Every structure is written in structure tokens, then in C-alpha cells.
PDB file of C-alpha atoms and ligand atoms in Angstrom:
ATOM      1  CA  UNK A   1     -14.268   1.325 -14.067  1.00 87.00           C
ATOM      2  CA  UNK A   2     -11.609  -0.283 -12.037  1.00 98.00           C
ATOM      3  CA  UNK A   3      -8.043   0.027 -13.540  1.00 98.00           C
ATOM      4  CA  UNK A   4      -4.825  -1.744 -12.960  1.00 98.00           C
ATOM      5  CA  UNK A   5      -1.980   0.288 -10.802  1.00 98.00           C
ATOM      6  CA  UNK A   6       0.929  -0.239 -13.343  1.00 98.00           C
ATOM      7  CA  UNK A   7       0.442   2.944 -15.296  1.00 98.00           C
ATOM      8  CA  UNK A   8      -0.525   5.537 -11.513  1.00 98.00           C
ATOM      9  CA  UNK A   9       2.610   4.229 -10.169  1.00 98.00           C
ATOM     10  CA  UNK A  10       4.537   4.930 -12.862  1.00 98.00           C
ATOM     11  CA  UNK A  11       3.255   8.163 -13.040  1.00 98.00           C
ATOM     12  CA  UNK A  12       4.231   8.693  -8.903  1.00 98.00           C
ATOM     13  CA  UNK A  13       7.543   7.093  -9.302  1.00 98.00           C
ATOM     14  CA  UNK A  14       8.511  10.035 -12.207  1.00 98.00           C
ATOM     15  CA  UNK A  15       6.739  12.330 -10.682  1.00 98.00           C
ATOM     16  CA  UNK A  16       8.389  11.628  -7.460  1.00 98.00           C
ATOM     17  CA  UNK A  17       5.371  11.470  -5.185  1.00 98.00           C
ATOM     18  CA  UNK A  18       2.904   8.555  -3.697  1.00 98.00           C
ATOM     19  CA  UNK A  19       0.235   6.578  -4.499  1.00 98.00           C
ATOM     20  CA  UNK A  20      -2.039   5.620  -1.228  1.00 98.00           C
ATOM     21  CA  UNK A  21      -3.349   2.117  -0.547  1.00 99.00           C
ATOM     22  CA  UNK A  22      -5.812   2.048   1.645  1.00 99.00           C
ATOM     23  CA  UNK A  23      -7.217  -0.906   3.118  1.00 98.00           C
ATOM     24  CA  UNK A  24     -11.051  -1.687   3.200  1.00 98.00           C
ATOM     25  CA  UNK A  25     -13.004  -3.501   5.333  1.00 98.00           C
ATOM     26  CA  UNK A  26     -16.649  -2.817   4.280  1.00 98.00           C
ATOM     27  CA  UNK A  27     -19.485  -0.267   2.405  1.00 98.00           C
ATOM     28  CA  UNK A  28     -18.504   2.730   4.766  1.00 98.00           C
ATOM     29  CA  UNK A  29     -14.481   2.023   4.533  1.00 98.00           C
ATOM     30  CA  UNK A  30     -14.773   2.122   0.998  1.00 98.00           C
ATOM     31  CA  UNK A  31     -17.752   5.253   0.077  1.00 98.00           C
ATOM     32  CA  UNK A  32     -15.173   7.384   2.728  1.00 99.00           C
ATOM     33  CA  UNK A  33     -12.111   6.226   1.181  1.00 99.00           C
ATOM     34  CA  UNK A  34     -13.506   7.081  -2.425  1.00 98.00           C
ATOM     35  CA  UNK A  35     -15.120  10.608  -1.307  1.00 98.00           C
ATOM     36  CA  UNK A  36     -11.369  11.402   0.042  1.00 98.00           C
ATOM     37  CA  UNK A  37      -9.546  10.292  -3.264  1.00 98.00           C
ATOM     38  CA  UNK A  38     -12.436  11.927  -5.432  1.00 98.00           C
ATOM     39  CA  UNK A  39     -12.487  15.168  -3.626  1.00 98.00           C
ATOM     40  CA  UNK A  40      -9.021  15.689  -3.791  1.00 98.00           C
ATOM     41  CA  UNK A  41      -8.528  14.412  -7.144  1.00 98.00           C
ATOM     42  CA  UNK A  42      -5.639  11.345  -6.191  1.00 98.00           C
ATOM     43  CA  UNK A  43      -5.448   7.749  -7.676  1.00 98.00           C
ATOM     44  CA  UNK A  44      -5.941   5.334  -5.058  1.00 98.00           C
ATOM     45  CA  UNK A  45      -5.294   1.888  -4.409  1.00 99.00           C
ATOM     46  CA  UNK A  46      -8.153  -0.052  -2.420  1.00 99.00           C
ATOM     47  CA  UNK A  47      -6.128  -2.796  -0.369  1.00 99.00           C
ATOM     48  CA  UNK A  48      -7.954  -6.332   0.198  1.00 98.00           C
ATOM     49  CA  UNK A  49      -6.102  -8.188   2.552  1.00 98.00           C
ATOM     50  CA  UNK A  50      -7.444 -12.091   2.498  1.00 98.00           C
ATOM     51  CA  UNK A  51      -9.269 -12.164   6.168  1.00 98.00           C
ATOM     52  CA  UNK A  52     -11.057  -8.740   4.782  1.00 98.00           C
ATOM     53  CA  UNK A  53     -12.413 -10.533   1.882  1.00 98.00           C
ATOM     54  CA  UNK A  54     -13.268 -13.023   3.937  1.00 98.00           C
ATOM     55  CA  UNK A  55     -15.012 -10.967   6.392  1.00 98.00           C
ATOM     56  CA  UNK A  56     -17.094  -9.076   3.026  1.00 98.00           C
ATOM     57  CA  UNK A  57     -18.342 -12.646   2.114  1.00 98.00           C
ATOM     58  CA  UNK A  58     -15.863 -13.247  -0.418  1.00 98.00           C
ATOM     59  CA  UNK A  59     -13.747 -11.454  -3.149  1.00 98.00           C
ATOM     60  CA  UNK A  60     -16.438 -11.698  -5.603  1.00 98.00           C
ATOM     61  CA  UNK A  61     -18.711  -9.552  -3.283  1.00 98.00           C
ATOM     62  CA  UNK A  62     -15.596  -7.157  -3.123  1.00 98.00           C
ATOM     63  CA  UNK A  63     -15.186  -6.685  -6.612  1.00 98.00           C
ATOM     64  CA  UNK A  64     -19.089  -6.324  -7.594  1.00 98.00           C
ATOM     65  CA  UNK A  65     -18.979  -4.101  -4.439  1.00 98.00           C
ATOM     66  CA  UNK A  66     -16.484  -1.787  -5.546  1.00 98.00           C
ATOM     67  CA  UNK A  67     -17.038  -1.681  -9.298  1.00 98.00           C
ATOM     68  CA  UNK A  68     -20.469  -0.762  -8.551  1.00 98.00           C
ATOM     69  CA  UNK A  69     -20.028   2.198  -6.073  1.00 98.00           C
ATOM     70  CA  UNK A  70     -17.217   3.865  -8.148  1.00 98.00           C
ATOM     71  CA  UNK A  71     -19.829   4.243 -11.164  1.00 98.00           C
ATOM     72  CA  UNK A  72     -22.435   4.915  -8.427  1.00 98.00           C
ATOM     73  CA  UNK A  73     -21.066   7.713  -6.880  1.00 98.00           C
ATOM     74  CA  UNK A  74     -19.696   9.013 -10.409  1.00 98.00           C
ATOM     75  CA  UNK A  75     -15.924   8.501  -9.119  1.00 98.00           C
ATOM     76  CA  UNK A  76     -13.273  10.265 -12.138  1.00 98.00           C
ATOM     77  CA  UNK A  77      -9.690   9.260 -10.444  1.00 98.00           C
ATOM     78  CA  UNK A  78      -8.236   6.215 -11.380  1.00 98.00           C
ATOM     79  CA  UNK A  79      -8.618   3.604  -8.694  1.00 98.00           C
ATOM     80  CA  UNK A  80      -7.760   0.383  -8.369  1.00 99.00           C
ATOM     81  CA  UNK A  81      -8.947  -2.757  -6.824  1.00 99.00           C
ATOM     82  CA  UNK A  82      -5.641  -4.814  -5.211  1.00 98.00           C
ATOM     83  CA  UNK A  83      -5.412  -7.871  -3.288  1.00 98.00           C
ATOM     84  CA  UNK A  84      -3.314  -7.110  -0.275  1.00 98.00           C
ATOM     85  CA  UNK A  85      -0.484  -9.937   0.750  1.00 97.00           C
ATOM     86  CA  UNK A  86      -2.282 -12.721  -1.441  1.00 98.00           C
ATOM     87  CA  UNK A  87      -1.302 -16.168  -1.147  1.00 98.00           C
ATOM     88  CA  UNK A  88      -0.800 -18.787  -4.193  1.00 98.00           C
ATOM     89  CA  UNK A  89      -4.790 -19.525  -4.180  1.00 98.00           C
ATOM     90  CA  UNK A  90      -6.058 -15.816  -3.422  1.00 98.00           C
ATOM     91  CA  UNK A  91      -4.172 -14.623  -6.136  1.00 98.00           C
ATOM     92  CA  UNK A  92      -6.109 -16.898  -8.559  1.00 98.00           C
ATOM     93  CA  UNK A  93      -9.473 -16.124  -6.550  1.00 98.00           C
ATOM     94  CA  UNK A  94      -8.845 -12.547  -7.141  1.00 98.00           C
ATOM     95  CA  UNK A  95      -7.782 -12.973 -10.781  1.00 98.00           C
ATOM     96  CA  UNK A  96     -11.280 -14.933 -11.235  1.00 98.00           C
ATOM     97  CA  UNK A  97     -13.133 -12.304  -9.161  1.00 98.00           C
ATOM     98  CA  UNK A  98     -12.368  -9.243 -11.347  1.00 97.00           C
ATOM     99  CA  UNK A  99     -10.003  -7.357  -9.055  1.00 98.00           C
ATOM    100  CA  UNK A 100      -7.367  -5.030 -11.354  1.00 98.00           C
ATOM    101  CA  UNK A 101      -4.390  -5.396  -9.017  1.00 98.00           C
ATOM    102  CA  UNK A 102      -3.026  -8.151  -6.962  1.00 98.00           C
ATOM    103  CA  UNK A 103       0.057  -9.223  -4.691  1.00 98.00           C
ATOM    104  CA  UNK A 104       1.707 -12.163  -4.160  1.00 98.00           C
ATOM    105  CA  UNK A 105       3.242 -12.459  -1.172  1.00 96.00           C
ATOM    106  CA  UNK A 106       5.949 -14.886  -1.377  1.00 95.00           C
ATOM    107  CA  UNK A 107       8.584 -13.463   1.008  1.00 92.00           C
ATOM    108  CA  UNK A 108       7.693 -16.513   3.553  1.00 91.00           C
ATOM    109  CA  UNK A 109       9.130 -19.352   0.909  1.00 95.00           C
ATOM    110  CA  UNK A 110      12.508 -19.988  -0.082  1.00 94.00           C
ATOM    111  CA  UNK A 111      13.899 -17.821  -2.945  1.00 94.00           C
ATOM    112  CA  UNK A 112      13.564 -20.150  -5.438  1.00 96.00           C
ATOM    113  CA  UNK A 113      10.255 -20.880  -4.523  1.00 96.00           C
ATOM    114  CA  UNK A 114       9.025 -17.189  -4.504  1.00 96.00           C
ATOM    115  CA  UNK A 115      10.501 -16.970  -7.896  1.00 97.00           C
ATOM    116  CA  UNK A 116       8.864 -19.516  -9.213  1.00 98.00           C
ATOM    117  CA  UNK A 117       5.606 -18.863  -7.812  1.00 98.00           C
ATOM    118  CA  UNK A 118       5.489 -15.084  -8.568  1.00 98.00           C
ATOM    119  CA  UNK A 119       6.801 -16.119 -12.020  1.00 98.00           C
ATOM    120  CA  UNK A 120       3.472 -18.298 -12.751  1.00 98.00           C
ATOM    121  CA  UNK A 121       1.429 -15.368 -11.164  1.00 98.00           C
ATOM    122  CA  UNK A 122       2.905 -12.609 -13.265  1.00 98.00           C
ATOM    123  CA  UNK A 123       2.329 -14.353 -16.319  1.00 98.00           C
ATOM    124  CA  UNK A 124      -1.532 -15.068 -14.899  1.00 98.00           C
ATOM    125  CA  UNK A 125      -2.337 -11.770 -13.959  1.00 98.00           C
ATOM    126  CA  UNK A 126      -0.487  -9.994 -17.213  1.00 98.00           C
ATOM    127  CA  UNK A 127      -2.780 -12.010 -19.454  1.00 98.00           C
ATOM    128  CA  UNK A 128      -5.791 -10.718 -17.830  1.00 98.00           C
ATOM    129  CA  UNK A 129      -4.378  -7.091 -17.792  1.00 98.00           C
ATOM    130  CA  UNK A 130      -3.781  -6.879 -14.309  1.00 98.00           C
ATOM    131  CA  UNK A 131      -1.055  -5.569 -12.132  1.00 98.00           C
ATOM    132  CA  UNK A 132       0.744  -7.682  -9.949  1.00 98.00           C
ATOM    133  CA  UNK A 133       3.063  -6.772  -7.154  1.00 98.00           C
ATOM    134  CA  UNK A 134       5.388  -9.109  -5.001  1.00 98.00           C
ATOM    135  CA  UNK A 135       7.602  -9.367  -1.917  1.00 96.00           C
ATOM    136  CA  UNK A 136      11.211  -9.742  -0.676  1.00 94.00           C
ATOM    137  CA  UNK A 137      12.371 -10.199   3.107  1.00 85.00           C
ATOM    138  CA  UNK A 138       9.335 -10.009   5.322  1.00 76.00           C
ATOM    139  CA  UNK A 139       7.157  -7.338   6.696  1.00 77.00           C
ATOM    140  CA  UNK A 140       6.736  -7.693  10.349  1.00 65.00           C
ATOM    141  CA  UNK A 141       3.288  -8.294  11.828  1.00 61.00           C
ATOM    142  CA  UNK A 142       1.829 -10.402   8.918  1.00 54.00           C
ATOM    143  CA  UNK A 143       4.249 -13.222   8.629  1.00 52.00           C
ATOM    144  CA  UNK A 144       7.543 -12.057   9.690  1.00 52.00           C
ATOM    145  CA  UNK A 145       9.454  -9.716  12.048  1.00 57.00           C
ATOM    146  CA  UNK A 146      10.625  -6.684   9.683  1.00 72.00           C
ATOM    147  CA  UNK A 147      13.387  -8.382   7.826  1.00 85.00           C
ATOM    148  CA  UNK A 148      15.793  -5.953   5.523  1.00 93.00           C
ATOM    149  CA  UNK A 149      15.559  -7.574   2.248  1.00 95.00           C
ATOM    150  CA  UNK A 150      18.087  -8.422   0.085  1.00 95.00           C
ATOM    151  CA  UNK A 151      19.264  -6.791  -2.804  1.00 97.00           C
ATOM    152  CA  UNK A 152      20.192  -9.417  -5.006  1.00 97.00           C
ATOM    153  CA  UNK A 153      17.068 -11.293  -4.118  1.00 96.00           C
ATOM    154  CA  UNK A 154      14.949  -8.488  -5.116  1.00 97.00           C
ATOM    155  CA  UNK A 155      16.469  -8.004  -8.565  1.00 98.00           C
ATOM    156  CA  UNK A 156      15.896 -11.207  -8.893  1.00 97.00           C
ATOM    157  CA  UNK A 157      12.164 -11.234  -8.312  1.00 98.00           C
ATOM    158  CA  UNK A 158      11.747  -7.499 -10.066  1.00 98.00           C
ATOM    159  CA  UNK A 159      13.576  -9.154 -13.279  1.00 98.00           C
ATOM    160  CA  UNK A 160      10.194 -11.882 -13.914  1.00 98.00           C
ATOM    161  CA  UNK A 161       8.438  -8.614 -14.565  1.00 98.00           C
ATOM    162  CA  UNK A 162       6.374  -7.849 -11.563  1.00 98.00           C
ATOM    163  CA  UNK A 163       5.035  -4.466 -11.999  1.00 98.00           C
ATOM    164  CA  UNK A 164       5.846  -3.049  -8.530  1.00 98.00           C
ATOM    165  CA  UNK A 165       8.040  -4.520  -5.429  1.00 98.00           C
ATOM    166  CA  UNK A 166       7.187  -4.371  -1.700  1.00 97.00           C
ATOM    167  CA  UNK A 167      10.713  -4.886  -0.144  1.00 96.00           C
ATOM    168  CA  UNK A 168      11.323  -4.984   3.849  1.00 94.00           C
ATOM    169  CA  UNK A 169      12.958  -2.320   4.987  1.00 95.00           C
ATOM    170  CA  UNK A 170      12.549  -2.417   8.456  1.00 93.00           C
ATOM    171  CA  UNK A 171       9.166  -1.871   8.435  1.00 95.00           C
ATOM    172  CA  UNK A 172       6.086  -3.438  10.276  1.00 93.00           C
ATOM    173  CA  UNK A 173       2.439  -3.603  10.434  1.00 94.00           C
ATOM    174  CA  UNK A 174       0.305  -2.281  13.069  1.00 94.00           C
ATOM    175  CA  UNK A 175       1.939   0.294  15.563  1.00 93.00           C
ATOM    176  CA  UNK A 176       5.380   0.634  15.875  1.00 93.00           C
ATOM    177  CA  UNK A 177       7.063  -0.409  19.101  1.00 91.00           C
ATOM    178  CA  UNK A 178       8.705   2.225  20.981  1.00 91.00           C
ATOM    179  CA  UNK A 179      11.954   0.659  20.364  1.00 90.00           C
ATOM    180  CA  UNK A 180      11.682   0.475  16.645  1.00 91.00           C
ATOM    181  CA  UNK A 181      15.018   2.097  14.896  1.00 91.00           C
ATOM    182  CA  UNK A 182      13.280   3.686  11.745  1.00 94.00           C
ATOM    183  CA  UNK A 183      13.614   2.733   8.211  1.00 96.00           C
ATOM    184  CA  UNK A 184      16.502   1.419   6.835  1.00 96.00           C
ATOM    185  CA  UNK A 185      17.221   3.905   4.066  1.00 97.00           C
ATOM    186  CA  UNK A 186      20.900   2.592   3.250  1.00 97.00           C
ATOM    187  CA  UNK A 187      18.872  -0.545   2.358  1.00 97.00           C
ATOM    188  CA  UNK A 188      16.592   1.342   0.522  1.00 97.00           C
ATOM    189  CA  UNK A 189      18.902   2.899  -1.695  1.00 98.00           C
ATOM    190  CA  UNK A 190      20.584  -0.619  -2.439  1.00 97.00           C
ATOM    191  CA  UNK A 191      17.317  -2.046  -3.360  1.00 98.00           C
ATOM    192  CA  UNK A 192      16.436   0.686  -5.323  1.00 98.00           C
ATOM    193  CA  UNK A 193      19.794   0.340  -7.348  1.00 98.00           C
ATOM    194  CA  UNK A 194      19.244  -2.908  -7.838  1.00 98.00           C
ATOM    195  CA  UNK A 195      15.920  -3.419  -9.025  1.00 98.00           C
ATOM    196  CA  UNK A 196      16.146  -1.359 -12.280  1.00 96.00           C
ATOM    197  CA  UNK A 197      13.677   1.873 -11.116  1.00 97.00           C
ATOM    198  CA  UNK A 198      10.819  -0.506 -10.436  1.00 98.00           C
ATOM    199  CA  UNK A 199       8.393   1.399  -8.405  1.00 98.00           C
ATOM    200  CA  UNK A 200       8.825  -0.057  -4.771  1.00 98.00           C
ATOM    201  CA  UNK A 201       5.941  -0.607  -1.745  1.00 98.00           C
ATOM    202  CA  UNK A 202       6.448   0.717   1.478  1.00 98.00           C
ATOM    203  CA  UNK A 203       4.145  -1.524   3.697  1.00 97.00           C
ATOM    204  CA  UNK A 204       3.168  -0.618   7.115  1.00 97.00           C
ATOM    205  CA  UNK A 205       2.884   2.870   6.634  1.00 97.00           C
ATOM    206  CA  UNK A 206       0.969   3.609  10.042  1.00 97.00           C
ATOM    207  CA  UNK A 207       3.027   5.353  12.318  1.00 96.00           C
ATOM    208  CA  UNK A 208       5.903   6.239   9.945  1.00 97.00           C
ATOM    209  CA  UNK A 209       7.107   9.708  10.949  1.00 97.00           C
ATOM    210  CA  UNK A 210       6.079  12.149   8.282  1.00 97.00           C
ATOM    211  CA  UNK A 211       9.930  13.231   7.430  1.00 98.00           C
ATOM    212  CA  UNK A 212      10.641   9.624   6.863  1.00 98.00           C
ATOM    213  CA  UNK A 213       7.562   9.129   4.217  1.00 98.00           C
ATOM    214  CA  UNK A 214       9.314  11.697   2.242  1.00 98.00           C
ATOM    215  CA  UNK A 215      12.929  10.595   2.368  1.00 98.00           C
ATOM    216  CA  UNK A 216      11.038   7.057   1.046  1.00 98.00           C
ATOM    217  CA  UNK A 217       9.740   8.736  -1.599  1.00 98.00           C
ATOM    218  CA  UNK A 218      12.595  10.652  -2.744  1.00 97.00           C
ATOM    219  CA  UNK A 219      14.485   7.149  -2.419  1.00 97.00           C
ATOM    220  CA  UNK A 220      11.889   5.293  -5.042  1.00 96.00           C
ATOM    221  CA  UNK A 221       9.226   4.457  -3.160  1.00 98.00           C
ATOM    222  CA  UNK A 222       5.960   5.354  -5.101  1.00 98.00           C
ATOM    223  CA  UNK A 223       3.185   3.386  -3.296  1.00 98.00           C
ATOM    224  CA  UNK A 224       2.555   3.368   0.860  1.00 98.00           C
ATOM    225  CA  UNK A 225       0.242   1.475   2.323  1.00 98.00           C
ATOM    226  CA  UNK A 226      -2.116   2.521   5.277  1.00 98.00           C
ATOM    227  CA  UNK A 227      -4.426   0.166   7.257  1.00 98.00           C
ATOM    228  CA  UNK A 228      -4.015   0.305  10.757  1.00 98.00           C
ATOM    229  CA  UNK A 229      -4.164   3.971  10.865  1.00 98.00           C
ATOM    230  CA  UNK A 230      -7.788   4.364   9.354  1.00 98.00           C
ATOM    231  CA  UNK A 231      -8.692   1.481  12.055  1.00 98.00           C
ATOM    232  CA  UNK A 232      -7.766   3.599  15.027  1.00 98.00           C
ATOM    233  CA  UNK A 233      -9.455   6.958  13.950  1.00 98.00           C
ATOM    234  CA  UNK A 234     -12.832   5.001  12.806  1.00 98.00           C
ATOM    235  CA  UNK A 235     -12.528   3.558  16.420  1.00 98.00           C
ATOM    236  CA  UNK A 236     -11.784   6.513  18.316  1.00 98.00           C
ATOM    237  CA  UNK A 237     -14.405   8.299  16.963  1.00 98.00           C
ATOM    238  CA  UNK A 238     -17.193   5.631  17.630  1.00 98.00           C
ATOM    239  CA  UNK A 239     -16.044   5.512  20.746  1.00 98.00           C
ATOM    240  CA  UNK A 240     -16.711   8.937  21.523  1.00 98.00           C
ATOM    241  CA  UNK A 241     -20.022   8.881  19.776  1.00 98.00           C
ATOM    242  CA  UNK A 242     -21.304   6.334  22.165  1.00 98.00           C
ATOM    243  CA  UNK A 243     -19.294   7.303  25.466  1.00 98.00           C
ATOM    244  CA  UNK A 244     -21.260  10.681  24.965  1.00 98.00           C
ATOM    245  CA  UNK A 245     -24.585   8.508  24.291  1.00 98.00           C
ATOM    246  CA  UNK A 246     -25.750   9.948  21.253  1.00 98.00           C
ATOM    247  CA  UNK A 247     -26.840   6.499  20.293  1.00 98.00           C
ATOM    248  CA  UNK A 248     -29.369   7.222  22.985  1.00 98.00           C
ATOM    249  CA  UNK A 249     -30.759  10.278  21.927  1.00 98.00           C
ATOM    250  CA  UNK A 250     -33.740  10.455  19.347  1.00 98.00           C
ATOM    251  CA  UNK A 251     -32.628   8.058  16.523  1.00 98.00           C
ATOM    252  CA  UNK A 252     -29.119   8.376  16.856  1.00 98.00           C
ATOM    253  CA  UNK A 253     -28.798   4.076  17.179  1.00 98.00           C
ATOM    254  CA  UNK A 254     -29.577   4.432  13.297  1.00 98.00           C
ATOM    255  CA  UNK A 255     -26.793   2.938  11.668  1.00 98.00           C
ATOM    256  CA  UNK A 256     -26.503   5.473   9.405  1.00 98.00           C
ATOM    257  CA  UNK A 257     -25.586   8.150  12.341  1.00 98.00           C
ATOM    258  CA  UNK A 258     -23.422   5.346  14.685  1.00 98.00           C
ATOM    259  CA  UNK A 259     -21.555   4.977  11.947  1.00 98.00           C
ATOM    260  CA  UNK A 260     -20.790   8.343  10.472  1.00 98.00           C
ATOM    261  CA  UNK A 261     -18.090   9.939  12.863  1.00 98.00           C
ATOM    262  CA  UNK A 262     -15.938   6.782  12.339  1.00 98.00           C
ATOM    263  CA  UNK A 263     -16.523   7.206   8.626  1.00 98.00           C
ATOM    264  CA  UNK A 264     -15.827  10.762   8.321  1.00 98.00           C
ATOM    265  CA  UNK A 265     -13.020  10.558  11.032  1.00 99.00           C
ATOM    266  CA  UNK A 266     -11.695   7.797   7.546  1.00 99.00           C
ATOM    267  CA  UNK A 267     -12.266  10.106   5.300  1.00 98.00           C
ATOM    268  CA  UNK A 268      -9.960  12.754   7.297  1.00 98.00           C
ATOM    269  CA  UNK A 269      -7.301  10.237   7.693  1.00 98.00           C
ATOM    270  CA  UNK A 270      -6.932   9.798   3.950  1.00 98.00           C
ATOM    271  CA  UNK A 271      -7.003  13.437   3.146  1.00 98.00           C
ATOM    272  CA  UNK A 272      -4.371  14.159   5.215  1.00 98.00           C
ATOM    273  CA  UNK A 273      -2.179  11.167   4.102  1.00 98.00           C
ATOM    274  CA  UNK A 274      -2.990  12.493   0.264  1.00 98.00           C
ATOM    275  CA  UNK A 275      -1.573  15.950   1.147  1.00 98.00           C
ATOM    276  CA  UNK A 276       1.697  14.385   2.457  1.00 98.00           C
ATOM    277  CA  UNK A 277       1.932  11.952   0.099  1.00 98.00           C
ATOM    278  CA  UNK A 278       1.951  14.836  -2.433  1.00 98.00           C
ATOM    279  CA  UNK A 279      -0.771  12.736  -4.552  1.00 98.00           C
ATOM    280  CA  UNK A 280      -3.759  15.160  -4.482  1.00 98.00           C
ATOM    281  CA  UNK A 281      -4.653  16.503  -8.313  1.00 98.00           C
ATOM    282  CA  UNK A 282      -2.573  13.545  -9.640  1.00 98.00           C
ATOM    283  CA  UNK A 283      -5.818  11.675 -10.194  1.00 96.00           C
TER     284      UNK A 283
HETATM  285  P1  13P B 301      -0.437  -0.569   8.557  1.00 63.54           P
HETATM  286  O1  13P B 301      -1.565  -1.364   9.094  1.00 63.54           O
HETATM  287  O2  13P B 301       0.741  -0.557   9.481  1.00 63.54           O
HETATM  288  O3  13P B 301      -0.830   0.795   8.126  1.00 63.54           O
HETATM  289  O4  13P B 301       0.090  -1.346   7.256  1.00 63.54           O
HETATM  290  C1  13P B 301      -0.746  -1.511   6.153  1.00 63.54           C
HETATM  291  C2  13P B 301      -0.136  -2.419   5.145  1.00 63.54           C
HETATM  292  O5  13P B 301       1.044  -2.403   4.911  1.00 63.54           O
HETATM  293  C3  13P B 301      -1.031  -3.330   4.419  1.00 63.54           C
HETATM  294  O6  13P B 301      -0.324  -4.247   3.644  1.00 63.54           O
END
């Protein structure tokens, strides 16, 4: 059964470590980012950005996707199913779909507007026992260019009773620049001030230097978010399967082998994100 994410971030937030999202794209993303999370006994997050859900067919295949292989392949940690910078109408898709989790990204309107917005979406997504998270001063890569958010702003969006806050930092999608100054972590601690303990989102988590995921954490952040990442290994290691032609020998075209480096090359990534996100046996 899918759960919401209020009560495993919570838990990560006082027990000062954090809770993965990983993104999912399809059967294998998914069965290699449960096996990780099941074997070593973590709560995980299963991120659903809108073009993804797109890409699966829709959100409703997501959701009877997901449900289904967590009792399927007898999964025990909590995991839930989120909808990864949702607008306005994917939010209610997702509510209607049978996700547990969603976010509303808002970060692109005016304040007043975001507050409004969110407000109508926490309501929403409370009354159908779901956990909603929202945003403050861009991310860069998705719609902005790594803003720092603003405290006051923030407070003012964690105070309609969103559940957990993504809040720019300095951060960006994709792979970092070469010229990228790091996290902000003076901002960090201002935000974190402000916002009354709520357990905050680091976004764009590929790429972050592994000192700097743990100074995040000890600074309030209790959920990171990995996409990009999982993309490159699953790549790399299809590329190597068919550079060495193994798709040419015997059956190895078989879906079922072309696919498996990438997929086990996912489920490696996300093992060794749980150990330094200090969530393994949490689950
Ligand atoms: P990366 O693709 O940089 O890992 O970011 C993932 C993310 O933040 C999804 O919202």
C-alpha cells in the first residue's frame, strides 16, 4: 500500500537523516528503485515529474503501476507515490489518480498567487489524506535559474500547512556547471528559522558534493531529490552493453538482458545514495 510522506519525513527530520526521492520513468526505473529501498530497508519517495507521467500514458497508469508492483514484489518499507513539480491541473490529476504525495510548484507566480493556489491545494490533498509539498524561489533547470528564496516568503507558504517545503537554495537540476558556487547554507539556516521546523526539500540533488548533502541535512533538510543521476548510470551502462555487442550475441537483444545493466547500474545508484543519506533500516 502506498502511503503519504508526512509521517517518513518527520521521522528523518528528528532523526536527522534523509528521505530519497527518486524519480521514475518506467517498469524497470521503478522494480530497481523498489529492490534498492526494500533491500536496504529505507522509505522512499517515487518522484513523478508531469512529462514522466506523460511519457507512462498517464498518471492513472502510474498509480495502478506502482500500487500493484509494491504488493507484487511483497515491498515492507513505506513508500510513497509523489507528483514531482505539479502544476495547478496535475495536482488535481494526481489527487484523482490515487497518488499519496504531491507538489505544487508555485515558485513561478507571484507570492500572492502561490499562496493562494497552494492554499486551495493543501486543503484538496489533506482531505484525501495526502501529503502535499510546495515551493519558494525557483530551482534552476525546470523553470528558473537557482534563485535563493526568501525567508519571509517561505514562512509564509509553510504557515497554510503544507507538509514539507522545497526552498531554492542555490540549487539546480541536471549537472552542475563548473562555475556553480555551492549551496547557500546561510540561506538555509534563515529558511530553516523561519519556517517553524518544517521538513525542507533539497531539489537537484545530482551532483551535490557528498560533504554538502550532510551539512543540508544537519541544517533541516530531510528529503533530497535524485533524477538526473539515475539517468546517467542507466545510460552509461547500456551503452557499454551494446558498444561491447552483447545485444548481438545469442539472445542478448531480449529486452529483458538490454535492459538489465542499466537497471542494476539504478539500483546501485540508489544504494549508495541510501547509505549517505543515512536512511537505510529507517524503513
Ligand atoms: P536532479 O535531476 O538534479 O537529480 O534533480 C532531481 C529533482 O530535483 C527532481 O525534482
Amino acid at each position: 500500500m502506498l502511503v503519504n510522506a508526512t509521517e517518513m519525513l518527520l521521522k528523518a527530520r528528528d532523526g536527522h537523516y534523509g528521505v530519497p526521492q527518486f524519480n521514475i520513468n518506467n517498469l524497470e526505473w521503478t522494480k530497481s528503485v523498489l529492490t534498492a529501498c526494500e533491500e536496504t530497508k529505507s522509505p522512499v519517495i517515487l518522484g513523478v515529474s508531469e512529462g514522466a507521467g506523460k511519457y507512462m500514458t498517464g498518471f492513472k497508469t502510474v498509480a495502478a503501476m506502482v500500487s500493484a508492483m509494491v504488493d507484487s514484489m511483497g515491498i515492507t518499507v513505506p513508500v510513497a507515490l509523489h507528483l514531482d513539480h505539479g502544476t495547478y491541473e496535475g495536482c488535481k490529476a494526481c489527487i484523482e489518480a490515487g497518488f499519496s504525495s504531491i507538489m505544487f510548484d508555485g515558485s513561478h507566480y507571484s507570492i500572492e498567487e502561490n499562496v493562494e493556489k497552494t492554499k486551495e491545494l493543501v486543503a484538496l490533498a489533506h482531505a484525501h489524506g495526502m501529503s502535499i509539498e510546495a515551493e519558494v524561489g525557483s530551482i534552476g533547470g525546470v523553470v528558473g535559474a537557482g534563485e535563493i528564496a526568501d525567508p519571509e516568503e517561505c514562512a509564509k507558504i509553510t504557515a497554510l500547512g503544507v507538509d514539507f517545503l522545497a526552498a531554492g537554495i542555490g540549487n539546480i537540476h541536471g549537472v552542475y556547471p563548473a562555475n556553480w558556487k555551492g549551496l547557500d547554507f546561510e540561506a538555509l539556516d534563515r529558511i530553516h528559522k523561519a519556517t517553524n521546523n518544517i521538513p525542507l526539500v533539497l531539489h537537484g540533488g545530482t551532483g551535490i558534493p557528498d560533504e554538502m548533502i550532510a551539512k543540508a541535512i544537519s541544517l533541516g533538510v530531510s528529503k533530497i531529490n535524485i533524477n538526473t543521476e539515475c539517468q546517467l548510470v542507466f545510460a552509461e551502462a547500456t551503452r557499454k552493453y551494446i558498444e561491447e555487442g552483447k545485444d548481438q550475441q545469442g539472445k542478448g537483444f531480449d529486452p529483458r538482458k538490454l535492459l538489465a545493466p542499466g537497471a542494476k547500474a539504478i539500483e546501485a545508484k540508489c544504494k549508495e545514495k541510501i547509505e549517505l543519506f543515512g536512511c537505510a533500516g529507517k524503513g
